[in-house]
Amino acid sequence: MLALPPDGHFRLQWTHSVEKTEWREDWRRVPGGLKLERAAIKGSGAGMEPGPDARLVDGWLVWSPKVAPVSTLVIAASGMTASGWTLCASETCQVLGDTAGEAITLRPCQN
């Protein structure tokens, strides 16, 4: 189990398996689940189209996806990249799923 900071914010980062381009998403814990607040990619390509409101910021295409919160977020390593997913919260980062295998489910704990 990984604990989030009190503000519930965390970032997921990974490298796209085909384009070998960095991708990152900023998430926040909200009532009933997790909300994707911002996404950024270092370039576009196969399956990596930025949102319609994307703008270029320090070499990243950055946008705010217009999607509803999710109750769970399931991630899995494809085995096609050099690393897994990196989850960062506050000043701490943890690599998840650095080898292909079982899916990892992220969800808020029930109080």
PDB file of N, CA and C in Angstrom:
ATOM      1  N   MET A   1       0.846  -1.176   0.000  1.00  0.00           N
ATOM      2  CA  MET A   1       0.000   0.000   0.000  1.00  0.00           C
ATOM      3  C   MET A   1       0.889   1.236   0.000  1.00  0.00           C
ATOM      4  N   LEU A   2       0.516   2.224  -0.782  1.00  0.00           N
ATOM      5  CA  LEU A   2       1.190   3.518  -0.820  1.00  0.00           C
ATOM      6  C   LEU A   2       0.233   4.573  -0.291  1.00  0.00           C
ATOM      7  N   ALA A   3       0.719   5.427   0.590  1.00  0.00           N
ATOM      8  CA  ALA A   3      -0.125   6.485   1.148  1.00  0.00           C
ATOM      9  C   ALA A   3       0.114   7.786   0.384  1.00  0.00           C
ATOM     10  N   LEU A   4      -0.966   8.485   0.097  1.00  0.00           N
ATOM     11  CA  LEU A   4      -0.878   9.791  -0.556  1.00  0.00           C
ATOM     12  C   LEU A   4      -0.768  10.883   0.495  1.00  0.00           C
ATOM     13  N   PRO A   5      -0.234  12.043   0.124  1.00  0.00           N
ATOM     14  CA  PRO A   5      -0.197  13.160   1.061  1.00  0.00           C
ATOM     15  C   PRO A   5      -1.619  13.647   1.335  1.00  0.00           C
ATOM     16  N   PRO A   6      -1.794  14.461   2.379  1.00  0.00           N
ATOM     17  CA  PRO A   6      -3.139  14.932   2.731  1.00  0.00           C
ATOM     18  C   PRO A   6      -3.895  15.607   1.588  1.00  0.00           C
ATOM     19  N   ASP A   7      -3.182  16.289   0.676  1.00  0.00           N
ATOM     20  CA  ASP A   7      -3.895  16.957  -0.420  1.00  0.00           C
ATOM     21  C   ASP A   7      -4.355  15.979  -1.508  1.00  0.00           C
ATOM     22  N   GLY A   8      -3.913  14.726  -1.445  1.00  0.00           N
ATOM     23  CA  GLY A   8      -4.380  13.701  -2.377  1.00  0.00           C
ATOM     24  C   GLY A   8      -3.824  13.787  -3.781  1.00  0.00           C
ATOM     25  N   HIS A   9      -2.818  14.621  -4.008  1.00  0.00           N
ATOM     26  CA  HIS A   9      -2.238  14.770  -5.351  1.00  0.00           C
ATOM     27  C   HIS A   9      -1.121  13.752  -5.580  1.00  0.00           C
ATOM     28  N   PHE A  10      -1.057  13.219  -6.800  1.00  0.00           N
ATOM     29  CA  PHE A  10       0.059  12.369  -7.190  1.00  0.00           C
ATOM     30  C   PHE A  10       0.260  12.455  -8.697  1.00  0.00           C
ATOM     31  N   ARG A  11       1.433  12.037  -9.135  1.00  0.00           N
ATOM     32  CA  ARG A  11       1.773  12.054 -10.562  1.00  0.00           C
ATOM     33  C   ARG A  11       2.173  10.648 -10.989  1.00  0.00           C
ATOM     34  N   LEU A  12       1.681  10.239 -12.149  1.00  0.00           N
ATOM     35  CA  LEU A  12       2.131   9.012 -12.800  1.00  0.00           C
ATOM     36  C   LEU A  12       2.974   9.416 -14.002  1.00  0.00           C
ATOM     37  N   GLN A  13       4.134   8.777 -14.156  1.00  0.00           N
ATOM     38  CA  GLN A  13       5.024   9.050 -15.284  1.00  0.00           C
ATOM     39  C   GLN A  13       5.423   7.724 -15.909  1.00  0.00           C
ATOM     40  N   TRP A  14       5.574   7.702 -17.222  1.00  0.00           N
ATOM     41  CA  TRP A  14       6.045   6.499 -17.895  1.00  0.00           C
ATOM     42  C   TRP A  14       6.573   6.870 -19.268  1.00  0.00           C
ATOM     43  N   THR A  15       7.172   5.889 -19.933  1.00  0.00           N
ATOM     44  CA  THR A  15       7.662   6.057 -21.297  1.00  0.00           C
ATOM     45  C   THR A  15       6.769   5.245 -22.219  1.00  0.00           C
ATOM     46  N   HIS A  16       6.263   5.872 -23.266  1.00  0.00           N
ATOM     47  CA  HIS A  16       5.383   5.201 -24.229  1.00  0.00           C
ATOM     48  C   HIS A  16       6.150   4.062 -24.901  1.00  0.00           C
ATOM     49  N   SER A  17       5.527   2.886 -24.990  1.00  0.00           N
ATOM     50  CA  SER A  17       6.222   1.697 -25.483  1.00  0.00           C
ATOM     51  C   SER A  17       6.595   1.767 -26.961  1.00  0.00           C
ATOM     52  N   VAL A  18       5.840   2.477 -27.773  1.00  0.00           N
ATOM     53  CA  VAL A  18       6.129   2.551 -29.210  1.00  0.00           C
ATOM     54  C   VAL A  18       6.999   3.764 -29.530  1.00  0.00           C
ATOM     55  N   GLU A  19       6.568   4.931 -29.087  1.00  0.00           N
ATOM     56  CA  GLU A  19       7.259   6.174 -29.430  1.00  0.00           C
ATOM     57  C   GLU A  19       8.475   6.466 -28.555  1.00  0.00           C
ATOM     58  N   LYS A  20       8.602   5.762 -27.411  1.00  0.00           N
ATOM     59  CA  LYS A  20       9.707   5.990 -26.466  1.00  0.00           C
ATOM     60  C   LYS A  20       9.748   7.440 -26.010  1.00  0.00           C
ATOM     61  N   THR A  21       8.570   7.998 -25.802  1.00  0.00           N
ATOM     62  CA  THR A  21       8.406   9.387 -25.405  1.00  0.00           C
ATOM     63  C   THR A  21       7.824   9.444 -23.998  1.00  0.00           C
ATOM     64  N   GLU A  22       8.270  10.420 -23.217  1.00  0.00           N
ATOM     65  CA  GLU A  22       7.779  10.565 -21.843  1.00  0.00           C
ATOM     66  C   GLU A  22       6.331  11.050 -21.812  1.00  0.00           C
ATOM     67  N   TRP A  23       5.590  10.523 -20.853  1.00  0.00           N
ATOM     68  CA  TRP A  23       4.193  10.890 -20.623  1.00  0.00           C
ATOM     69  C   TRP A  23       4.038  11.053 -19.118  1.00  0.00           C
ATOM     70  N   ARG A  24       3.247  12.024 -18.705  1.00  0.00           N
ATOM     71  CA  ARG A  24       2.966  12.170 -17.268  1.00  0.00           C
ATOM     72  C   ARG A  24       1.544  12.665 -17.077  1.00  0.00           C
ATOM     73  N   GLU A  25       0.962  12.238 -15.968  1.00  0.00           N
ATOM     74  CA  GLU A  25      -0.404  12.639 -15.621  1.00  0.00           C
ATOM     75  C   GLU A  25      -0.446  13.048 -14.157  1.00  0.00           C
ATOM     76  N   ASP A  26      -1.137  14.137 -13.875  1.00  0.00           N
ATOM     77  CA  ASP A  26      -1.334  14.605 -12.505  1.00  0.00           C
ATOM     78  C   ASP A  26      -2.748  14.243 -12.075  1.00  0.00           C
ATOM     79  N   TRP A  27      -2.850  13.511 -10.971  1.00  0.00           N
ATOM     80  CA  TRP A  27      -4.118  13.007 -10.444  1.00  0.00           C
ATOM     81  C   TRP A  27      -4.367  13.585  -9.061  1.00  0.00           C
ATOM     82  N   ARG A  28      -5.625  13.539  -8.636  1.00  0.00           N
ATOM     83  CA  ARG A  28      -6.006  13.992  -7.294  1.00  0.00           C
ATOM     84  C   ARG A  28      -7.118  13.096  -6.773  1.00  0.00           C
ATOM     85  N   ARG A  29      -7.017  12.772  -5.491  1.00  0.00           N
ATOM     86  CA  ARG A  29      -8.087  12.019  -4.824  1.00  0.00           C
ATOM     87  C   ARG A  29      -9.273  12.956  -4.626  1.00  0.00           C
ATOM     88  N   VAL A  30     -10.449  12.510  -5.024  1.00  0.00           N
ATOM     89  CA  VAL A  30     -11.689  13.277  -4.880  1.00  0.00           C
ATOM     90  C   VAL A  30     -12.732  12.353  -4.260  1.00  0.00           C
ATOM     91  N   PRO A  31     -13.833  12.893  -3.754  1.00  0.00           N
ATOM     92  CA  PRO A  31     -14.879  12.008  -3.242  1.00  0.00           C
ATOM     93  C   PRO A  31     -15.304  11.005  -4.323  1.00  0.00           C
ATOM     94  N   GLY A  32     -15.241   9.754  -3.994  1.00  0.00           N
ATOM     95  CA  GLY A  32     -15.663   8.709  -4.926  1.00  0.00           C
ATOM     96  C   GLY A  32     -14.595   8.204  -5.870  1.00  0.00           C
ATOM     97  N   GLY A  33     -13.360   8.726  -5.779  1.00  0.00           N
ATOM     98  CA  GLY A  33     -12.356   8.178  -6.680  1.00  0.00           C
ATOM     99  C   GLY A  33     -11.143   9.044  -6.923  1.00  0.00           C
ATOM    100  N   LEU A  34     -10.660   8.987  -8.157  1.00  0.00           N
ATOM    101  CA  LEU A  34      -9.456   9.688  -8.584  1.00  0.00           C
ATOM    102  C   LEU A  34      -9.775  10.528  -9.817  1.00  0.00           C
ATOM    103  N   LYS A  35      -9.265  11.748  -9.852  1.00  0.00           N
ATOM    104  CA  LYS A  35      -9.557  12.684 -10.942  1.00  0.00           C
ATOM    105  C   LYS A  35      -8.265  13.033 -11.678  1.00  0.00           C
ATOM    106  N   LEU A  36      -8.255  12.823 -12.989  1.00  0.00           N
ATOM    107  CA  LEU A  36      -7.134  13.234 -13.825  1.00  0.00           C
ATOM    108  C   LEU A  36      -7.253  14.735 -14.065  1.00  0.00           C
ATOM    109  N   GLU A  37      -6.259  15.495 -13.587  1.00  0.00           N
ATOM    110  CA  GLU A  37      -6.323  16.950 -13.686  1.00  0.00           C
ATOM    111  C   GLU A  37      -5.484  17.530 -14.821  1.00  0.00           C
ATOM    112  N   ARG A  38      -4.362  16.867 -15.135  1.00  0.00           N
ATOM    113  CA  ARG A  38      -3.475  17.411 -16.154  1.00  0.00           C
ATOM    114  C   ARG A  38      -2.679  16.279 -16.781  1.00  0.00           C
ATOM    115  N   ALA A  39      -2.434  16.375 -18.065  1.00  0.00           N
ATOM    116  CA  ALA A  39      -1.603  15.405 -18.773  1.00  0.00           C
ATOM    117  C   ALA A  39      -0.548  16.163 -19.565  1.00  0.00           C
ATOM    118  N   ALA A  40       0.586  15.512 -19.788  1.00  0.00           N
ATOM    119  CA  ALA A  40       1.658  16.141 -20.558  1.00  0.00           C
ATOM    120  C   ALA A  40       2.463  15.066 -21.275  1.00  0.00           C
ATOM    121  N   ILE A  41       2.844  15.359 -22.512  1.00  0.00           N
ATOM    122  CA  ILE A  41       3.695  14.455 -23.277  1.00  0.00           C
ATOM    123  C   ILE A  41       4.816  15.257 -23.931  1.00  0.00           C
ATOM    124  N   LYS A  42       5.938  14.580 -24.157  1.00  0.00           N
ATOM    125  CA  LYS A  42       7.101  15.228 -24.765  1.00  0.00           C
ATOM    126  C   LYS A  42       7.005  15.276 -26.283  1.00  0.00           C
ATOM    127  N   GLY A  43       5.976  14.712 -26.864  1.00  0.00           N
ATOM    128  CA  GLY A  43       5.770  14.723 -28.304  1.00  0.00           C
ATOM    129  C   GLY A  43       4.540  13.895 -28.603  1.00  0.00           C
ATOM    130  N   SER A  44       4.062  13.927 -29.819  1.00  0.00           N
ATOM    131  CA  SER A  44       2.888  13.126 -30.150  1.00  0.00           C
ATOM    132  C   SER A  44       3.300  11.998 -31.082  1.00  0.00           C
ATOM    133  N   GLY A  45       2.408  11.032 -31.246  1.00  0.00           N
ATOM    134  CA  GLY A  45       2.690   9.886 -32.099  1.00  0.00           C
ATOM    135  C   GLY A  45       1.624   8.839 -31.913  1.00  0.00           C
ATOM    136  N   ALA A  46       1.965   7.602 -32.137  1.00  0.00           N
ATOM    137  CA  ALA A  46       1.025   6.481 -32.077  1.00  0.00           C
ATOM    138  C   ALA A  46       0.282   6.437 -30.742  1.00  0.00           C
ATOM    139  N   GLY A  47      -1.003   6.784 -30.761  1.00  0.00           N
ATOM    140  CA  GLY A  47      -1.817   6.737 -29.551  1.00  0.00           C
ATOM    141  C   GLY A  47      -1.484   7.802 -28.533  1.00  0.00           C
ATOM    142  N   MET A  48      -0.820   8.847 -28.934  1.00  0.00           N
ATOM    143  CA  MET A  48      -0.371   9.881 -28.000  1.00  0.00           C
ATOM    144  C   MET A  48      -0.831  11.267 -28.417  1.00  0.00           C
ATOM    145  N   GLU A  49      -2.035  11.383 -28.887  1.00  0.00           N
ATOM    146  CA  GLU A  49      -2.521  12.678 -29.337  1.00  0.00           C
ATOM    147  C   GLU A  49      -2.850  13.562 -28.137  1.00  0.00           C
ATOM    148  N   PRO A  50      -2.318  14.777 -28.101  1.00  0.00           N
ATOM    149  CA  PRO A  50      -2.649  15.683 -26.998  1.00  0.00           C
ATOM    150  C   PRO A  50      -4.086  16.163 -27.106  1.00  0.00           C
ATOM    151  N   GLY A  51      -4.618  16.648 -25.991  1.00  0.00           N
ATOM    152  CA  GLY A  51      -5.977  17.171 -25.966  1.00  0.00           C
ATOM    153  C   GLY A  51      -6.108  18.441 -26.794  1.00  0.00           C
ATOM    154  N   PRO A  52      -7.350  18.831 -27.104  1.00  0.00           N
ATOM    155  CA  PRO A  52      -7.579  20.000 -27.961  1.00  0.00           C
ATOM    156  C   PRO A  52      -7.093  21.314 -27.347  1.00  0.00           C
ATOM    157  N   ASP A  53      -6.976  21.377 -26.014  1.00  0.00           N
ATOM    158  CA  ASP A  53      -6.517  22.607 -25.373  1.00  0.00           C
ATOM    159  C   ASP A  53      -5.023  22.568 -25.044  1.00  0.00           C
ATOM    160  N   ALA A  54      -4.276  21.638 -25.641  1.00  0.00           N
ATOM    161  CA  ALA A  54      -2.848  21.489 -25.338  1.00  0.00           C
ATOM    162  C   ALA A  54      -2.072  22.744 -25.713  1.00  0.00           C
ATOM    163  N   ARG A  55      -1.084  23.043 -24.888  1.00  0.00           N
ATOM    164  CA  ARG A  55      -0.183  24.158 -25.156  1.00  0.00           C
ATOM    165  C   ARG A  55       1.241  23.673 -24.867  1.00  0.00           C
ATOM    166  N   LEU A  56       2.210  24.264 -25.510  1.00  0.00           N
ATOM    167  CA  LEU A  56       3.605  23.880 -25.340  1.00  0.00           C
ATOM    168  C   LEU A  56       4.195  24.635 -24.154  1.00  0.00           C
ATOM    169  N   VAL A  57       4.673  23.884 -23.144  1.00  0.00           N
ATOM    170  CA  VAL A  57       5.261  24.467 -21.942  1.00  0.00           C
ATOM    171  C   VAL A  57       6.585  23.754 -21.665  1.00  0.00           C
ATOM    172  N   ASP A  58       7.690  24.453 -21.814  1.00  0.00           N
ATOM    173  CA  ASP A  58       9.021  23.893 -21.550  1.00  0.00           C
ATOM    174  C   ASP A  58       9.252  22.563 -22.260  1.00  0.00           C
ATOM    175  N   GLY A  59       8.819  22.459 -23.504  1.00  0.00           N
ATOM    176  CA  GLY A  59       9.043  21.256 -24.289  1.00  0.00           C
ATOM    177  C   GLY A  59       7.995  20.171 -24.118  1.00  0.00           C
ATOM    178  N   TRP A  60       7.004  20.397 -23.265  1.00  0.00           N
ATOM    179  CA  TRP A  60       5.920  19.439 -23.032  1.00  0.00           C
ATOM    180  C   TRP A  60       4.629  19.976 -23.641  1.00  0.00           C
ATOM    181  N   LEU A  61       3.852  19.105 -24.277  1.00  0.00           N
ATOM    182  CA  LEU A  61       2.478  19.434 -24.666  1.00  0.00           C
ATOM    183  C   LEU A  61       1.623  19.150 -23.442  1.00  0.00           C
ATOM    184  N   VAL A  62       0.997  20.181 -22.883  1.00  0.00           N
ATOM    185  CA  VAL A  62       0.274  20.084 -21.614  1.00  0.00           C
ATOM    186  C   VAL A  62      -1.187  20.437 -21.840  1.00  0.00           C
ATOM    187  N   TRP A  63      -2.098  19.660 -21.230  1.00  0.00           N
ATOM    188  CA  TRP A  63      -3.528  19.948 -21.335  1.00  0.00           C
ATOM    189  C   TRP A  63      -4.264  19.400 -20.124  1.00  0.00           C
ATOM    190  N   SER A  64      -5.513  19.836 -19.982  1.00  0.00           N
ATOM    191  CA  SER A  64      -6.385  19.384 -18.892  1.00  0.00           C
ATOM    192  C   SER A  64      -7.495  18.523 -19.492  1.00  0.00           C
ATOM    193  N   PRO A  65      -7.374  17.195 -19.376  1.00  0.00           N
ATOM    194  CA  PRO A  65      -8.401  16.311 -19.941  1.00  0.00           C
ATOM    195  C   PRO A  65      -9.765  16.559 -19.299  1.00  0.00           C
ATOM    196  N   LYS A  66     -10.786  16.509 -20.098  1.00  0.00           N
ATOM    197  CA  LYS A  66     -12.162  16.694 -19.618  1.00  0.00           C
ATOM    198  C   LYS A  66     -12.788  15.310 -19.435  1.00  0.00           C
ATOM    199  N   VAL A  67     -12.416  14.657 -18.346  1.00  0.00           N
ATOM    200  CA  VAL A  67     -12.908  13.307 -18.070  1.00  0.00           C
ATOM    201  C   VAL A  67     -13.442  13.239 -16.645  1.00  0.00           C
ATOM    202  N   ALA A  68     -14.382  12.349 -16.425  1.00  0.00           N
ATOM    203  CA  ALA A  68     -14.964  12.156 -15.095  1.00  0.00           C
ATOM    204  C   ALA A  68     -13.978  11.403 -14.199  1.00  0.00           C
ATOM    205  N   PRO A  69     -14.104  11.567 -12.882  1.00  0.00           N
ATOM    206  CA  PRO A  69     -13.282  10.780 -11.966  1.00  0.00           C
ATOM    207  C   PRO A  69     -13.535   9.284 -12.163  1.00  0.00           C
ATOM    208  N   VAL A  70     -12.533   8.485 -11.806  1.00  0.00           N
ATOM    209  CA  VAL A  70     -12.657   7.031 -11.861  1.00  0.00           C
ATOM    210  C   VAL A  70     -12.563   6.479 -10.442  1.00  0.00           C
ATOM    211  N   SER A  71     -13.249   5.374 -10.178  1.00  0.00           N
ATOM    212  CA  SER A  71     -13.190   4.778  -8.840  1.00  0.00           C
ATOM    213  C   SER A  71     -11.885   4.024  -8.634  1.00  0.00           C
ATOM    214  N   THR A  72     -11.341   3.457  -9.704  1.00  0.00           N
ATOM    215  CA  THR A  72     -10.054   2.759  -9.650  1.00  0.00           C
ATOM    216  C   THR A  72      -9.276   3.063 -10.924  1.00  0.00           C
ATOM    217  N   LEU A  73      -7.975   2.953 -10.823  1.00  0.00           N
ATOM    218  CA  LEU A  73      -7.089   3.152 -11.963  1.00  0.00           C
ATOM    219  C   LEU A  73      -6.211   1.910 -12.044  1.00  0.00           C
ATOM    220  N   VAL A  74      -6.273   1.191 -13.154  1.00  0.00           N
ATOM    221  CA  VAL A  74      -5.516  -0.051 -13.319  1.00  0.00           C
ATOM    222  C   VAL A  74      -4.394   0.195 -14.317  1.00  0.00           C
ATOM    223  N   ILE A  75      -3.164  -0.116 -13.896  1.00  0.00           N
ATOM    224  CA  ILE A  75      -2.003   0.044 -14.765  1.00  0.00           C
ATOM    225  C   ILE A  75      -1.260  -1.289 -14.838  1.00  0.00           C
ATOM    226  N   ALA A  76      -0.551  -1.505 -15.925  1.00  0.00           N
ATOM    227  CA  ALA A  76       0.263  -2.712 -16.077  1.00  0.00           C
ATOM    228  C   ALA A  76       1.413  -2.403 -17.016  1.00  0.00           C
ATOM    229  N   ALA A  77       2.569  -2.975 -16.729  1.00  0.00           N
ATOM    230  CA  ALA A  77       3.722  -2.797 -17.606  1.00  0.00           C
ATOM    231  C   ALA A  77       3.574  -3.709 -18.811  1.00  0.00           C
ATOM    232  N   SER A  78       3.912  -3.189 -19.976  1.00  0.00           N
ATOM    233  CA  SER A  78       3.794  -3.968 -21.212  1.00  0.00           C
ATOM    234  C   SER A  78       4.994  -4.873 -21.436  1.00  0.00           C
ATOM    235  N   GLY A  79       6.104  -4.582 -20.771  1.00  0.00           N
ATOM    236  CA  GLY A  79       7.326  -5.319 -21.028  1.00  0.00           C
ATOM    237  C   GLY A  79       8.078  -4.779 -22.241  1.00  0.00           C
ATOM    238  N   MET A  80       7.517  -3.762 -22.896  1.00  0.00           N
ATOM    239  CA  MET A  80       8.110  -3.200 -24.110  1.00  0.00           C
ATOM    240  C   MET A  80       8.905  -1.919 -23.834  1.00  0.00           C
ATOM    241  N   THR A  81       8.957  -1.496 -22.583  1.00  0.00           N
ATOM    242  CA  THR A  81       9.686  -0.278 -22.245  1.00  0.00           C
ATOM    243  C   THR A  81      10.813  -0.601 -21.278  1.00  0.00           C
ATOM    244  N   ALA A  82      11.724   0.345 -21.115  1.00  0.00           N
ATOM    245  CA  ALA A  82      12.882   0.139 -20.247  1.00  0.00           C
ATOM    246  C   ALA A  82      12.543   0.271 -18.769  1.00  0.00           C
ATOM    247  N   SER A  83      11.377   0.811 -18.467  1.00  0.00           N
ATOM    248  CA  SER A  83      11.007   1.009 -17.064  1.00  0.00           C
ATOM    249  C   SER A  83       9.503   0.872 -16.902  1.00  0.00           C
ATOM    250  N   GLY A  84       9.074   0.841 -15.653  1.00  0.00           N
ATOM    251  CA  GLY A  84       7.646   0.760 -15.366  1.00  0.00           C
ATOM    252  C   GLY A  84       7.047   2.145 -15.212  1.00  0.00           C
ATOM    253  N   TRP A  85       6.030   2.197 -14.415  1.00  0.00           N
ATOM    254  CA  TRP A  85       5.350   3.448 -14.096  1.00  0.00           C
ATOM    255  C   TRP A  85       6.031   4.035 -12.864  1.00  0.00           C
ATOM    256  N   THR A  86       6.165   5.353 -12.820  1.00  0.00           N
ATOM    257  CA  THR A  86       6.681   6.007 -11.625  1.00  0.00           C
ATOM    258  C   THR A  86       5.548   6.813 -11.015  1.00  0.00           C
ATOM    259  N   LEU A  87       5.251   6.540  -9.749  1.00  0.00           N
ATOM    260  CA  LEU A  87       4.229   7.275  -9.013  1.00  0.00           C
ATOM    261  C   LEU A  87       4.952   8.193  -8.046  1.00  0.00           C
ATOM    262  N   CYS A  88       4.696   9.495  -8.149  1.00  0.00           N
ATOM    263  CA  CYS A  88       5.311  10.482  -7.268  1.00  0.00           C
ATOM    264  C   CYS A  88       4.228  11.210  -6.481  1.00  0.00           C
ATOM    265  N   ALA A  89       4.455  11.354  -5.188  1.00  0.00           N
ATOM    266  CA  ALA A  89       3.560  12.104  -4.310  1.00  0.00           C
ATOM    267  C   ALA A  89       4.448  12.882  -3.348  1.00  0.00           C
ATOM    268  N   SER A  90       4.208  14.169  -3.238  1.00  0.00           N
ATOM    269  CA  SER A  90       5.084  15.065  -2.469  1.00  0.00           C
ATOM    270  C   SER A  90       6.484  14.957  -3.046  1.00  0.00           C
ATOM    271  N   GLU A  91       7.452  14.630  -2.240  1.00  0.00           N
ATOM    272  CA  GLU A  91       8.849  14.539  -2.682  1.00  0.00           C
ATOM    273  C   GLU A  91       9.288  13.099  -2.926  1.00  0.00           C
ATOM    274  N   THR A  92       8.381  12.142  -2.834  1.00  0.00           N
ATOM    275  CA  THR A  92       8.729  10.727  -2.907  1.00  0.00           C
ATOM    276  C   THR A  92       8.205  10.086  -4.180  1.00  0.00           C
ATOM    277  N   CYS A  93       9.058   9.296  -4.836  1.00  0.00           N
ATOM    278  CA  CYS A  93       8.650   8.568  -6.041  1.00  0.00           C
ATOM    279  C   CYS A  93       8.889   7.076  -5.838  1.00  0.00           C
ATOM    280  N   GLN A  94       8.025   6.270  -6.430  1.00  0.00           N
ATOM    281  CA  GLN A  94       8.098   4.812  -6.333  1.00  0.00           C
ATOM    282  C   GLN A  94       7.839   4.234  -7.716  1.00  0.00           C
ATOM    283  N   VAL A  95       8.718   3.338  -8.182  1.00  0.00           N
ATOM    284  CA  VAL A  95       8.501   2.672  -9.464  1.00  0.00           C
ATOM    285  C   VAL A  95       7.547   1.508  -9.242  1.00  0.00           C
ATOM    286  N   LEU A  96       6.535   1.430 -10.083  1.00  0.00           N
ATOM    287  CA  LEU A  96       5.543   0.354 -10.023  1.00  0.00           C
ATOM    288  C   LEU A  96       5.589  -0.426 -11.330  1.00  0.00           C
ATOM    289  N   GLY A  97       5.480  -1.733 -11.259  1.00  0.00           N
ATOM    290  CA  GLY A  97       5.371  -2.548 -12.463  1.00  0.00           C
ATOM    291  C   GLY A  97       6.515  -2.379 -13.430  1.00  0.00           C
ATOM    292  N   ASP A  98       7.766  -2.512 -12.944  1.00  0.00           N
ATOM    293  CA  ASP A  98       8.889  -2.318 -13.857  1.00  0.00           C
ATOM    294  C   ASP A  98       9.170  -3.529 -14.743  1.00  0.00           C
ATOM    295  N   THR A  99       8.451  -4.631 -14.524  1.00  0.00           N
ATOM    296  CA  THR A  99       8.507  -5.776 -15.432  1.00  0.00           C
ATOM    297  C   THR A  99       7.079  -6.159 -15.788  1.00  0.00           C
ATOM    298  N   ALA A 100       6.921  -6.750 -16.950  1.00  0.00           N
ATOM    299  CA  ALA A 100       5.577  -7.157 -17.385  1.00  0.00           C
ATOM    300  C   ALA A 100       5.016  -8.173 -16.397  1.00  0.00           C
ATOM    301  N   GLY A 101       3.746  -8.065 -16.126  1.00  0.00           N
ATOM    302  CA  GLY A 101       3.135  -8.991 -15.185  1.00  0.00           C
ATOM    303  C   GLY A 101       1.748  -8.556 -14.802  1.00  0.00           C
ATOM    304  N   GLU A 102       1.426  -8.822 -13.560  1.00  0.00           N
ATOM    305  CA  GLU A 102       0.100  -8.524 -13.043  1.00  0.00           C
ATOM    306  C   GLU A 102      -0.204  -7.031 -13.084  1.00  0.00           C
ATOM    307  N   ALA A 103      -1.461  -6.724 -13.275  1.00  0.00           N
ATOM    308  CA  ALA A 103      -1.915  -5.331 -13.231  1.00  0.00           C
ATOM    309  C   ALA A 103      -1.843  -4.810 -11.798  1.00  0.00           C
ATOM    310  N   ILE A 104      -1.665  -3.518 -11.675  1.00  0.00           N
ATOM    311  CA  ILE A 104      -1.655  -2.841 -10.377  1.00  0.00           C
ATOM    312  C   ILE A 104      -2.877  -1.941 -10.337  1.00  0.00           C
ATOM    313  N   THR A 105      -3.642  -2.045  -9.257  1.00  0.00           N
ATOM    314  CA  THR A 105      -4.856  -1.249  -9.106  1.00  0.00           C
ATOM    315  C   THR A 105      -4.609  -0.133  -8.102  1.00  0.00           C
ATOM    316  N   LEU A 106      -4.880   1.093  -8.523  1.00  0.00           N
ATOM    317  CA  LEU A 106      -4.781   2.257  -7.641  1.00  0.00           C
ATOM    318  C   LEU A 106      -6.191   2.702  -7.305  1.00  0.00           C
ATOM    319  N   ARG A 107      -6.450   2.886  -6.022  1.00  0.00           N
ATOM    320  CA  ARG A 107      -7.762   3.373  -5.594  1.00  0.00           C
ATOM    321  C   ARG A 107      -7.623   3.970  -4.201  1.00  0.00           C
ATOM    322  N   PRO A 108      -8.486   4.920  -3.877  1.00  0.00           N
ATOM    323  CA  PRO A 108      -8.453   5.492  -2.530  1.00  0.00           C
ATOM    324  C   PRO A 108      -8.892   4.451  -1.501  1.00  0.00           C
ATOM    325  N   CYS A 109      -8.303   4.534  -0.322  1.00  0.00           N
ATOM    326  CA  CYS A 109      -8.735   3.674   0.782  1.00  0.00           C
ATOM    327  C   CYS A 109     -10.103   4.140   1.253  1.00  0.00           C
ATOM    328  N   GLN A 110     -10.885   3.227   1.734  1.00  0.00           N
ATOM    329  CA  GLN A 110     -12.191   3.566   2.302  1.00  0.00           C
ATOM    330  C   GLN A 110     -11.997   3.981   3.750  1.00  0.00           C
ATOM    331  N   ASN A 111     -12.592   5.095   4.143  1.00  0.00           N
ATOM    332  CA  ASN A 111     -12.483   5.573   5.536  1.00  0.00           C
ATOM    333  C   ASN A 111     -13.515   4.909   6.399  1.00  0.00           C
TER     334      ASN A 111
END
